[in-house]
Protein backbone atom coordinates (compact mmCIF):
# COMPACT_ATOMS: atom_id res chain seq x y z
CA UNK A 1 0.00 0.00 0.00
CA UNK A 2 1.41 3.40 -0.93
CA UNK A 3 0.44 6.57 0.88
CA UNK A 4 0.55 9.97 -0.73
CA UNK A 5 2.45 12.54 1.29
CA UNK A 6 -0.77 13.61 3.00
CA UNK A 7 -3.84 11.48 3.54
CA UNK A 8 -6.18 14.40 2.83
CA UNK A 9 -6.05 18.01 1.65
CA UNK A 10 -6.61 20.86 4.08
CA UNK A 11 -8.96 23.07 2.02
CA UNK A 12 -10.59 26.38 2.91
CA UNK A 13 -14.38 26.22 3.04
CA UNK A 14 -16.27 27.05 -0.15
CA UNK A 15 -19.27 29.42 0.11
CA UNK A 16 -21.81 26.62 -0.48
CA UNK A 17 -22.19 22.83 -0.48
CA UNK A 18 -24.98 20.40 -1.30
CA UNK A 19 -24.42 18.68 2.05
CA UNK A 20 -22.65 19.97 5.15
CA UNK A 21 -21.79 17.34 7.75
CA UNK A 22 -21.09 18.67 11.25
CA UNK A 23 -18.43 16.57 12.99
CA UNK A 24 -15.30 14.92 11.65
CA UNK A 25 -15.44 11.76 13.75
CA UNK A 26 -16.02 8.24 12.51
CA UNK A 27 -19.70 8.70 11.72
CA UNK A 28 -19.25 12.00 9.90
CA UNK A 29 -16.40 10.63 7.79
CA UNK A 30 -18.21 7.37 7.01
CA UNK A 31 -21.30 9.34 6.00
CA UNK A 32 -19.24 11.55 3.69
CA UNK A 33 -17.58 8.50 2.16
CA UNK A 34 -20.84 6.65 1.51
CA UNK A 35 -22.55 9.81 0.17
CA UNK A 36 -19.89 9.79 -2.54
CA UNK A 37 -19.51 6.05 -3.01
CA UNK A 38 -23.15 4.98 -2.93
CA UNK A 39 -24.96 8.11 -4.10
CA UNK A 40 -22.47 10.06 -6.22
CA UNK A 41 -22.85 13.13 -3.98
CA UNK A 42 -19.45 14.80 -3.66
CA UNK A 43 -20.17 18.51 -3.19
CA UNK A 44 -19.91 17.85 0.53
CA UNK A 45 -18.03 19.44 3.43
CA UNK A 46 -17.25 17.82 6.76
CA UNK A 47 -16.79 20.58 9.31
CA UNK A 48 -14.77 19.72 12.40
CA UNK A 49 -14.25 22.17 15.23
CA UNK A 50 -10.99 20.54 16.34
CA UNK A 51 -8.93 18.11 14.31
CA UNK A 52 -10.16 15.07 12.41
CA UNK A 53 -10.56 12.09 14.71
CA UNK A 54 -9.91 14.03 17.91
CA UNK A 55 -13.23 12.98 19.43
CA UNK A 56 -14.71 9.67 20.43
CA UNK A 57 -13.63 7.87 17.30
CA UNK A 58 -10.06 7.88 18.62
CA UNK A 59 -10.95 7.73 22.32
CA UNK A 60 -12.94 4.53 22.36
CA UNK A 61 -11.98 0.98 23.27
CA UNK A 62 -12.83 -0.28 19.76
CA UNK A 63 -15.05 -3.22 20.67
CA UNK A 64 -17.00 -4.40 17.63
CA UNK A 65 -19.92 -6.82 17.84
CA UNK A 66 -23.50 -7.14 16.64
CA UNK A 67 -25.13 -9.30 19.32
CA UNK A 68 -27.86 -6.86 20.37
CA UNK A 69 -31.23 -8.12 21.56
CA UNK A 70 -33.94 -6.58 19.42
CA UNK A 71 -34.51 -7.24 15.72
CA UNK A 72 -34.01 -3.59 14.75
CA UNK A 73 -30.66 -3.36 16.54
CA UNK A 74 -29.40 -6.74 15.38
CA UNK A 75 -30.19 -5.70 11.81
CA UNK A 76 -28.29 -2.42 11.87
CA UNK A 77 -25.30 -3.64 13.90
CA UNK A 78 -25.01 -6.83 11.82
CA UNK A 79 -25.11 -4.73 8.66
CA UNK A 80 -22.21 -2.79 10.14
CA UNK A 81 -20.27 -5.91 11.12
CA UNK A 82 -20.60 -7.25 7.57
CA UNK A 83 -19.19 -3.97 6.27
CA UNK A 84 -16.28 -4.20 8.74
CA UNK A 85 -15.47 -7.63 7.32
CA UNK A 86 -14.60 -6.09 3.94
CA UNK A 87 -13.56 -2.61 5.00
CA UNK A 88 -9.74 -2.91 5.09
CA UNK A 89 -9.75 -4.18 1.52
CA UNK A 90 -12.32 -1.64 0.37
CA UNK A 91 -10.50 1.33 1.91
CA UNK A 92 -7.10 -0.10 0.99
CA UNK A 93 -5.86 0.49 4.53
CA UNK A 94 -5.02 -2.01 7.24
CA UNK A 95 -7.64 -1.31 9.90
CA UNK A 96 -6.25 -4.12 12.09
CA UNK A 97 -9.76 -5.48 12.29
CA UNK A 98 -9.38 -8.59 14.40
CA UNK A 99 -12.32 -10.97 14.87
CA UNK A 100 -10.98 -12.56 18.02
CA UNK A 101 -14.32 -13.16 19.75
CA UNK A 102 -16.23 -11.15 22.37
CA UNK A 103 -17.27 -12.75 25.65
CA UNK A 104 -20.09 -11.24 27.73
CA UNK A 105 -19.73 -12.84 31.16
CA UNK A 106 -22.69 -13.89 33.31
CA UNK A 107 -22.25 -13.72 37.08
CA UNK A 108 -25.75 -14.34 38.41
CA UNK A 109 -28.97 -16.01 37.35
CA UNK A 110 -30.31 -12.78 35.90
CA UNK A 111 -27.22 -12.50 33.67
CA UNK A 112 -27.55 -16.15 32.66
CA UNK A 113 -31.17 -15.73 31.63
CA UNK A 114 -30.48 -12.51 29.76
CA UNK A 115 -27.44 -14.05 28.03
CA UNK A 116 -29.23 -17.21 26.94
CA UNK A 117 -32.20 -15.26 25.71
CA UNK A 118 -29.93 -12.99 23.71
CA UNK A 119 -28.08 -15.93 22.15
CA UNK A 120 -31.40 -17.32 20.96
CA UNK A 121 -32.60 -13.94 19.71
CA UNK A 122 -29.29 -13.39 17.90
CA UNK A 123 -29.46 -16.74 16.15
CA UNK A 124 -32.99 -16.06 14.98
CA UNK A 125 -31.64 -12.86 13.45
CA UNK A 126 -28.74 -14.60 11.71
CA UNK A 127 -26.16 -13.18 14.14
CA UNK A 128 -23.56 -15.72 15.31
CA UNK A 129 -23.90 -16.38 19.03
CA UNK A 130 -22.98 -19.15 21.44
CA UNK A 131 -23.58 -19.86 25.09
CA UNK A 132 -20.55 -21.10 27.05
CA UNK A 133 -20.63 -22.59 30.54
CA UNK A 134 -17.91 -21.66 33.05
CA UNK A 135 -15.55 -24.47 31.97
CA UNK A 136 -15.90 -23.49 28.35
CA UNK A 137 -15.21 -19.85 29.28
CA UNK A 138 -12.00 -20.97 30.99
CA UNK A 139 -11.00 -22.95 27.92
CA UNK A 140 -11.68 -19.99 25.62
CA UNK A 141 -9.91 -17.49 27.84
CA UNK A 142 -7.58 -19.30 30.27
CA UNK A 143 -6.54 -16.24 32.30
CA UNK A 144 -10.07 -15.46 33.54
CA UNK A 145 -10.65 -16.29 37.19
CA UNK A 146 -13.63 -18.68 37.19
CA UNK A 147 -13.23 -19.74 40.82
CA UNK A 148 -16.52 -20.45 42.59
CA UNK A 149 -15.15 -18.41 45.52
CA UNK A 150 -15.01 -15.16 43.58
CA UNK A 151 -17.33 -12.39 44.79
CA UNK A 152 -19.20 -12.67 41.47
CA UNK A 153 -18.37 -16.16 40.15
CA UNK A 154 -18.40 -16.65 36.38
CA UNK A 155 -21.48 -18.77 35.59
CA UNK A 156 -21.14 -18.70 31.81
CA UNK A 157 -20.90 -16.26 28.94
CA UNK A 158 -22.23 -15.36 25.56
CA UNK A 159 -19.65 -15.55 22.80
CA UNK A 160 -19.74 -13.83 19.45
CA UNK A 161 -16.75 -15.19 17.55
CA UNK A 162 -17.07 -12.65 14.74
CA UNK A 163 -16.79 -9.80 17.24
CA UNK A 164 -13.46 -8.16 18.00
CA UNK A 165 -11.50 -4.93 17.76
CA UNK A 166 -9.99 -2.59 15.16
CA UNK A 167 -7.48 0.24 15.21
CA UNK A 168 -9.63 3.32 15.60
CA UNK A 169 -7.37 6.03 14.23
CA UNK A 170 -6.68 3.95 11.13
CA UNK A 171 -10.44 3.74 10.61
CA UNK A 172 -10.81 7.51 10.70
CA UNK A 173 -7.76 8.17 8.54
CA UNK A 174 -8.78 5.57 5.95
CA UNK A 175 -12.30 6.98 5.63
CA UNK A 176 -10.92 10.53 5.48
CA UNK A 177 -8.48 9.62 2.74
CA UNK A 178 -11.20 8.03 0.60
CA UNK A 179 -13.68 10.86 1.16
CA UNK A 180 -10.98 13.38 0.24
CA UNK A 181 -10.15 11.42 -2.89
CA UNK A 182 -13.78 11.82 -3.97
CA UNK A 183 -13.30 15.60 -3.69
CA UNK A 184 -15.09 16.02 -0.39
CA UNK A 185 -13.74 18.93 1.67
CA UNK A 186 -12.62 17.94 5.18
CA UNK A 187 -12.34 21.23 7.03
CA UNK A 188 -10.65 21.21 10.40
CA UNK A 189 -10.65 24.03 12.93
CA UNK A 190 -14.15 25.06 11.79
CA UNK A 191 -16.72 25.17 14.57
CA UNK A 192 -20.41 25.32 13.71
CA UNK A 193 -21.96 27.96 15.92
CA UNK A 194 -25.48 28.24 14.53
CA UNK A 195 -27.89 27.53 11.69
CA UNK A 196 -29.74 29.74 9.26
CA UNK A 197 -33.31 28.56 8.88
CA UNK A 198 -35.55 30.10 6.23
CA UNK A 199 -39.19 29.20 6.70
CA UNK A 200 -39.02 25.62 7.86
CA UNK A 201 -35.83 24.79 5.96
CA UNK A 202 -32.16 24.97 6.92
CA UNK A 203 -30.22 27.01 4.37
CA UNK A 204 -26.79 27.60 5.89
CA UNK A 205 -24.49 27.00 8.83
CA UNK A 206 -22.74 29.74 10.75
CA UNK A 207 -19.19 28.81 11.61
CA UNK A 208 -16.04 30.18 13.18
CA UNK A 209 -14.85 30.58 9.56
CA UNK A 210 -17.94 32.34 8.30
CA UNK A 211 -21.30 31.45 6.77
CA UNK A 212 -21.51 28.38 4.57
CA UNK A 213 -24.68 27.79 2.54
CA UNK A 214 -25.97 24.21 2.61
CA UNK A 215 -28.61 22.30 0.69
CA UNK A 216 -28.75 19.86 3.58
CA UNK A 217 -27.14 19.78 7.02
CA UNK A 218 -26.32 16.53 8.79
CA UNK A 219 -25.22 16.39 12.42
CA UNK A 220 -22.63 13.75 13.32
CA UNK A 221 -21.40 15.47 16.44
CA UNK A 222 -21.72 12.71 19.07
CA UNK A 223 -21.55 14.27 22.59
CA UNK A 224 -22.37 17.76 21.32
CA UNK A 225 -25.47 16.89 19.33
CA UNK A 226 -28.05 18.21 21.77
CA UNK A 227 -26.26 21.58 22.05
CA UNK A 228 -26.13 21.93 18.28
CA UNK A 229 -29.70 20.76 17.69
CA UNK A 230 -30.92 23.30 20.22
CA UNK A 231 -29.40 26.02 18.02
CA UNK A 232 -31.76 24.82 15.30
CA UNK A 233 -34.65 24.92 17.77
CA UNK A 234 -34.79 21.14 18.30
CA UNK A 235 -34.78 19.67 21.79
CA UNK A 236 -33.37 16.14 21.89
CA UNK A 237 -33.73 13.47 24.59
CA UNK A 238 -29.96 13.08 25.00
CA UNK A 239 -27.70 13.28 28.03
CA UNK A 240 -23.99 13.96 27.53
CA UNK A 241 -21.64 12.17 29.93
CA UNK A 242 -17.90 11.57 30.15
CA UNK A 243 -16.88 7.98 29.49
CA UNK A 244 -13.39 7.05 30.57
CA UNK A 245 -10.97 4.42 29.36
CA UNK A 246 -7.37 3.52 30.07
CA UNK A 247 -4.43 1.58 28.74
CA UNK A 248 -1.74 -0.35 30.59
CA UNK A 249 1.95 -0.46 29.84
CA UNK A 250 2.88 -2.71 26.90
CA UNK A 251 2.78 -6.43 27.64
CA UNK A 252 3.61 -9.63 25.80
CA UNK A 253 0.50 -11.21 24.21
CA UNK A 254 -1.63 -12.68 27.01
CA UNK A 255 -5.27 -11.98 26.11
CA UNK A 256 -6.49 -12.95 22.66
CA UNK A 257 -10.21 -12.18 23.00
CA UNK A 258 -12.44 -9.38 24.28
CA UNK A 259 -13.97 -9.85 27.73
CA UNK A 260 -16.91 -7.82 29.02
CA UNK A 261 -18.73 -8.06 32.31
CA UNK A 262 -21.81 -6.07 33.24
CA UNK A 263 -21.88 -7.28 36.84
CA UNK A 264 -18.32 -6.50 37.92
CA UNK A 265 -18.37 -3.72 35.35
CA UNK A 266 -15.36 -3.72 33.08
CA UNK A 267 -14.36 -4.66 29.55
CA UNK A 268 -10.85 -5.58 28.50
CA UNK A 269 -8.92 -6.40 25.36
CA UNK A 270 -5.26 -6.35 24.40
CA UNK A 271 -4.39 -4.11 21.48
CA UNK A 272 -2.02 -5.25 18.74
CA UNK A 273 0.76 -3.11 20.19
CA UNK A 274 0.48 -4.92 23.55
CA UNK A 275 -1.34 -2.57 25.89
CA UNK A 276 -4.43 -3.73 27.77
CA UNK A 277 -7.34 -1.49 26.84
CA UNK A 278 -10.05 -1.16 29.49
CA UNK A 279 -13.23 0.74 30.09
CA UNK A 280 -16.34 0.62 32.22
CA UNK A 281 -19.41 2.80 32.67
CA UNK A 282 -20.05 6.50 32.24
CA UNK A 283 -19.27 9.09 34.90
CA UNK A 284 -22.69 9.77 36.36
CA UNK A 285 -22.84 13.55 35.91
CA UNK A 286 -23.38 15.51 32.71
CA UNK A 287 -20.26 17.19 31.38
CA UNK A 288 -18.46 18.36 28.25
CA UNK A 289 -14.97 18.14 29.80
CA UNK A 290 -13.07 15.22 28.30
CA UNK A 291 -11.96 13.91 31.68
CA UNK A 292 -13.56 12.06 34.57
CA UNK A 293 -13.36 11.07 38.22
CA UNK A 294 -10.57 8.83 39.54
CA UNK A 295 -13.06 6.79 41.59
CA UNK A 296 -14.54 5.50 38.32
CA UNK A 297 -11.10 4.33 37.21
CA UNK A 298 -10.50 2.72 40.63
CA UNK A 299 -13.76 0.75 40.38
CA UNK A 300 -12.86 -0.34 36.87
CA UNK A 301 -9.42 -1.53 38.01
CA UNK A 302 -10.93 -3.41 40.95
CA UNK A 303 -13.29 -5.19 38.57
CA UNK A 304 -10.45 -6.02 36.18
CA UNK A 305 -8.35 -7.49 39.01
CA UNK A 306 -11.24 -9.59 40.22
CA UNK A 307 -11.58 -11.17 36.79
CA UNK A 308 -7.86 -11.27 36.01
CA UNK A 309 -5.72 -11.62 39.16
CA UNK A 310 -2.76 -12.03 36.76
CA UNK A 311 -2.95 -8.26 36.06
CA UNK A 312 -2.23 -7.34 39.68
CA UNK A 313 1.17 -5.80 39.02
CA UNK A 314 0.44 -4.25 35.65
CA UNK A 315 0.85 -0.47 35.56
CA UNK A 316 -1.64 1.98 34.11
CA UNK A 317 -0.05 4.08 31.41
CA UNK A 318 -2.73 6.59 30.47
CA UNK A 319 -6.39 7.42 31.12
CA UNK A 320 -8.73 9.72 29.19
CA UNK A 321 -12.40 10.37 28.50
CA UNK A 322 -14.74 11.17 25.64
CA UNK A 323 -18.19 12.73 25.77
CA UNK A 324 -20.93 10.29 24.87
CA UNK A 325 -24.54 11.10 23.95
CA UNK A 326 -26.85 8.73 25.77
CA UNK A 327 -30.48 8.27 24.70
CA UNK A 328 -33.28 7.03 26.99
CA UNK A 329 -33.48 3.56 25.39
CA UNK A 330 -29.72 3.14 24.79
CA UNK A 331 -30.32 3.13 21.03
CA UNK A 332 -29.29 5.66 18.40
CA UNK A 333 -31.43 8.35 16.80
CA UNK A 334 -31.05 8.51 13.02
CA UNK A 335 -33.10 10.44 10.54
CA UNK A 336 -35.05 13.57 9.72
CA UNK A 337 -36.02 16.30 12.14
CA UNK A 338 -38.83 18.88 12.23
CA UNK A 339 -36.52 21.25 10.29
CA UNK A 340 -36.47 20.40 6.55
CA UNK A 341 -33.08 19.39 5.26
CA UNK A 342 -31.70 19.01 8.80
CA UNK A 343 -30.72 15.46 9.77
CA UNK A 344 -29.42 13.87 12.94
CA UNK A 345 -27.35 10.81 13.69
CA UNK A 346 -26.76 10.66 17.42
CA UNK A 347 -27.42 8.78 20.63
CA UNK A 348 -24.85 6.08 19.89
CA UNK A 349 -23.67 6.73 23.41
CA UNK A 350 -21.07 4.33 24.66
CA UNK A 351 -21.26 1.95 21.71
CA UNK A 352 -21.14 3.67 18.34
CA UNK A 353 -17.65 2.81 17.13
CA UNK A 354 -18.80 -0.63 16.04
CA UNK A 355 -21.54 1.04 14.02
CA UNK A 356 -19.23 3.44 12.14
CA UNK A 357 -19.58 1.94 8.64
CA UNK A 358 -23.20 0.82 9.08
CA UNK A 359 -24.24 4.16 10.49
CA UNK A 360 -22.50 6.05 7.69
CA UNK A 361 -24.20 3.81 5.13
CA UNK A 362 -27.76 4.28 6.38
CA UNK A 363 -27.28 7.97 7.21
CA UNK A 364 -25.88 8.72 3.74
CA UNK A 365 -28.91 6.99 2.21
CA UNK A 366 -31.29 8.94 4.46
CA UNK A 367 -29.65 12.26 3.52
CA UNK A 368 -29.38 11.47 -0.19
CA UNK A 369 -32.93 10.18 -0.59
CA UNK A 370 -34.62 12.43 1.95
CA UNK A 371 -36.32 9.33 3.41
CA UNK A 372 -34.95 6.98 6.05
CA UNK A 373 -33.00 3.91 5.02
CA UNK A 374 -35.12 0.88 6.03
CA UNK A 375 -32.53 -0.10 8.66
CA UNK A 376 -32.64 3.43 10.11
CA UNK A 377 -36.42 3.82 10.07
CA UNK A 378 -37.07 2.29 13.53
CA UNK A 379 -34.48 4.66 15.00
CA UNK A 380 -36.39 7.82 14.10
CA UNK A 381 -36.69 10.64 16.61
CA UNK A 382 -40.46 10.28 16.85
CA UNK A 383 -40.17 6.98 18.71
CA UNK A 384 -39.90 9.04 21.89
CA UNK A 385 -43.40 10.34 21.26
CA UNK A 386 -44.95 7.19 19.75
CA UNK A 387 -43.43 5.00 22.48
CA UNK A 388 -41.91 2.53 19.99
CA UNK A 389 -38.66 2.39 21.97
CA UNK A 390 -35.85 -0.07 21.25
CA UNK A 391 -34.59 -0.77 24.74
CA UNK A 392 -31.05 -2.11 24.55
CA UNK A 393 -30.01 -1.47 28.13
CA UNK A 394 -29.43 -5.21 28.60
CA UNK A 395 -27.07 -5.52 25.64
CA UNK A 396 -25.44 -2.11 26.13
CA UNK A 397 -25.40 -1.82 29.93
CA UNK A 398 -21.69 -1.90 30.66
CA UNK A 399 -21.26 0.13 27.49
CA UNK A 400 -20.34 -1.36 24.11
C1 LIG B 1 -13.95 5.93 26.41
C2 LIG B 1 -14.87 5.46 25.33
C3 LIG B 1 -14.92 4.11 25.00
C4 LIG B 1 -15.78 3.67 24.00
N1 LIG B 1 -15.72 2.35 23.63
C5 LIG B 1 -16.46 1.90 22.59
C6 LIG B 1 -16.33 0.55 22.15
O1 LIG B 1 -15.54 -0.22 22.69
N2 LIG B 1 -17.11 0.13 21.11
C7 LIG B 1 -17.99 0.97 20.50
O2 LIG B 1 -18.69 0.52 19.59
N3 LIG B 1 -18.12 2.28 20.87
C8 LIG B 1 -17.38 2.76 21.90
N4 LIG B 1 -17.48 4.08 22.30
C9 LIG B 1 -18.46 4.95 21.65
C10 LIG B 1 -17.97 5.51 20.31
O3 LIG B 1 -16.67 6.04 20.47
C11 LIG B 1 -18.93 6.60 19.83
O4 LIG B 1 -20.27 6.15 19.87
C12 LIG B 1 -18.63 7.04 18.40
O5 LIG B 1 -17.24 7.21 18.19
C13 LIG B 1 -19.38 8.35 18.11
O6 LIG B 1 -19.32 8.74 16.77
P1 LIG B 1 -18.11 9.62 16.14
O7 LIG B 1 -16.96 8.70 15.94
O8 LIG B 1 -18.60 10.28 14.95
O9 LIG B 1 -17.84 10.66 17.32
P2 LIG B 1 -16.69 11.73 17.48
O10 LIG B 1 -15.37 11.17 17.05
O11 LIG B 1 -16.78 12.27 18.86
O12 LIG B 1 -17.10 12.82 16.40
C14 LIG B 1 -17.91 13.95 16.65
C15 LIG B 1 -17.12 15.16 16.22
O13 LIG B 1 -17.97 16.30 16.22
C16 LIG B 1 -17.16 17.40 16.50
N5 LIG B 1 -17.98 18.55 16.87
C17 LIG B 1 -18.73 18.70 18.00
N6 LIG B 1 -19.33 19.91 18.00
C18 LIG B 1 -18.96 20.51 16.85
C19 LIG B 1 -19.26 21.79 16.28
N7 LIG B 1 -20.02 22.69 16.91
N8 LIG B 1 -18.73 22.11 15.08
C20 LIG B 1 -17.92 21.22 14.42
N9 LIG B 1 -17.60 20.01 14.93
C21 LIG B 1 -18.12 19.67 16.12
C22 LIG B 1 -16.27 16.89 17.62
O14 LIG B 1 -15.11 17.69 17.78
C23 LIG B 1 -15.97 15.49 17.17
O15 LIG B 1 -14.73 15.37 16.47
C24 LIG B 1 -16.64 4.58 23.32
C25 LIG B 1 -16.60 5.93 23.65
C26 LIG B 1 -15.71 6.38 24.63
C27 LIG B 1 -15.65 7.84 24.94
CSV table of C-alpha atoms and ligand atoms in Angstrom, one decimal, residues 22-27 47-49 55-57 59-63 190-192 220-222 224 228 243-245 322 324 348-354 400, ligand 1:
chain,number,residue,atom,x,y,z
A,22,UNK,CA,-21.1,18.7,11.2
A,23,UNK,CA,-18.4,16.6,13.0
A,24,UNK,CA,-15.3,14.9,11.6
A,25,UNK,CA,-15.4,11.8,13.7
A,26,UNK,CA,-16.0,8.2,12.5
A,27,UNK,CA,-19.7,8.7,11.7
A,47,UNK,CA,-16.8,20.6,9.3
A,48,UNK,CA,-14.8,19.7,12.4
A,49,UNK,CA,-14.2,22.2,15.2
A,55,UNK,CA,-13.2,13.0,19.4
A,56,UNK,CA,-14.7,9.7,20.4
A,57,UNK,CA,-13.6,7.9,17.3
A,59,UNK,CA,-10.9,7.7,22.3
A,60,UNK,CA,-12.9,4.5,22.4
A,61,UNK,CA,-12.0,1.0,23.3
A,62,UNK,CA,-12.8,-0.3,19.8
A,63,UNK,CA,-15.1,-3.2,20.7
A,190,UNK,CA,-14.1,25.1,11.8
A,191,UNK,CA,-16.7,25.2,14.6
A,192,UNK,CA,-20.4,25.3,13.7
A,220,UNK,CA,-22.6,13.7,13.3
A,221,UNK,CA,-21.4,15.5,16.4
A,222,UNK,CA,-21.7,12.7,19.1
A,224,UNK,CA,-22.4,17.8,21.3
A,228,UNK,CA,-26.1,21.9,18.3
A,243,UNK,CA,-16.9,8.0,29.5
A,244,UNK,CA,-13.4,7.0,30.6
A,245,UNK,CA,-11.0,4.4,29.4
A,322,UNK,CA,-14.7,11.2,25.6
A,324,UNK,CA,-20.9,10.3,24.9
A,348,UNK,CA,-24.8,6.1,19.9
A,349,UNK,CA,-23.7,6.7,23.4
A,350,UNK,CA,-21.1,4.3,24.7
A,351,UNK,CA,-21.3,1.9,21.7
A,352,UNK,CA,-21.1,3.7,18.3
A,353,UNK,CA,-17.6,2.8,17.1
A,354,UNK,CA,-18.8,-0.6,16.0
A,400,UNK,CA,-20.3,-1.4,24.1
B,1,LIG,C1,-14.0,5.9,26.4
B,1,LIG,C2,-14.9,5.5,25.3
B,1,LIG,C3,-14.9,4.1,25.0
B,1,LIG,C4,-15.8,3.7,24.0
B,1,LIG,N1,-15.7,2.4,23.6
B,1,LIG,C5,-16.5,1.9,22.6
B,1,LIG,C6,-16.3,0.5,22.2
B,1,LIG,O1,-15.5,-0.2,22.7
B,1,LIG,N2,-17.1,0.1,21.1
B,1,LIG,C7,-18.0,1.0,20.5
B,1,LIG,O2,-18.7,0.5,19.6
B,1,LIG,N3,-18.1,2.3,20.9
B,1,LIG,C8,-17.4,2.8,21.9
B,1,LIG,N4,-17.5,4.1,22.3
B,1,LIG,C9,-18.5,4.9,21.6
B,1,LIG,C10,-18.0,5.5,20.3
B,1,LIG,O3,-16.7,6.0,20.5
B,1,LIG,C11,-18.9,6.6,19.8
B,1,LIG,O4,-20.3,6.1,19.9
B,1,LIG,C12,-18.6,7.0,18.4
B,1,LIG,O5,-17.2,7.2,18.2
B,1,LIG,C13,-19.4,8.3,18.1
B,1,LIG,O6,-19.3,8.7,16.8
B,1,LIG,P1,-18.1,9.6,16.1
B,1,LIG,O7,-17.0,8.7,15.9
B,1,LIG,O8,-18.6,10.3,15.0
B,1,LIG,O9,-17.8,10.7,17.3
B,1,LIG,P2,-16.7,11.7,17.5
B,1,LIG,O10,-15.4,11.2,17.1
B,1,LIG,O11,-16.8,12.3,18.9
B,1,LIG,O12,-17.1,12.8,16.4
B,1,LIG,C14,-17.9,13.9,16.7
B,1,LIG,C15,-17.1,15.2,16.2
B,1,LIG,O13,-18.0,16.3,16.2
B,1,LIG,C16,-17.2,17.4,16.5
B,1,LIG,N5,-18.0,18.6,16.9
B,1,LIG,C17,-18.7,18.7,18.0
B,1,LIG,N6,-19.3,19.9,18.0
B,1,LIG,C18,-19.0,20.5,16.9
B,1,LIG,C19,-19.3,21.8,16.3
B,1,LIG,N7,-20.0,22.7,16.9
B,1,LIG,N8,-18.7,22.1,15.1
B,1,LIG,C20,-17.9,21.2,14.4
B,1,LIG,N9,-17.6,20.0,14.9
B,1,LIG,C21,-18.1,19.7,16.1
B,1,LIG,C22,-16.3,16.9,17.6
B,1,LIG,O14,-15.1,17.7,17.8
B,1,LIG,C23,-16.0,15.5,17.2
B,1,LIG,O15,-14.7,15.4,16.5
B,1,LIG,C24,-16.6,4.6,23.3
B,1,LIG,C25,-16.6,5.9,23.6
B,1,LIG,C26,-15.7,6.4,24.6
B,1,LIG,C27,-15.7,7.8,24.9
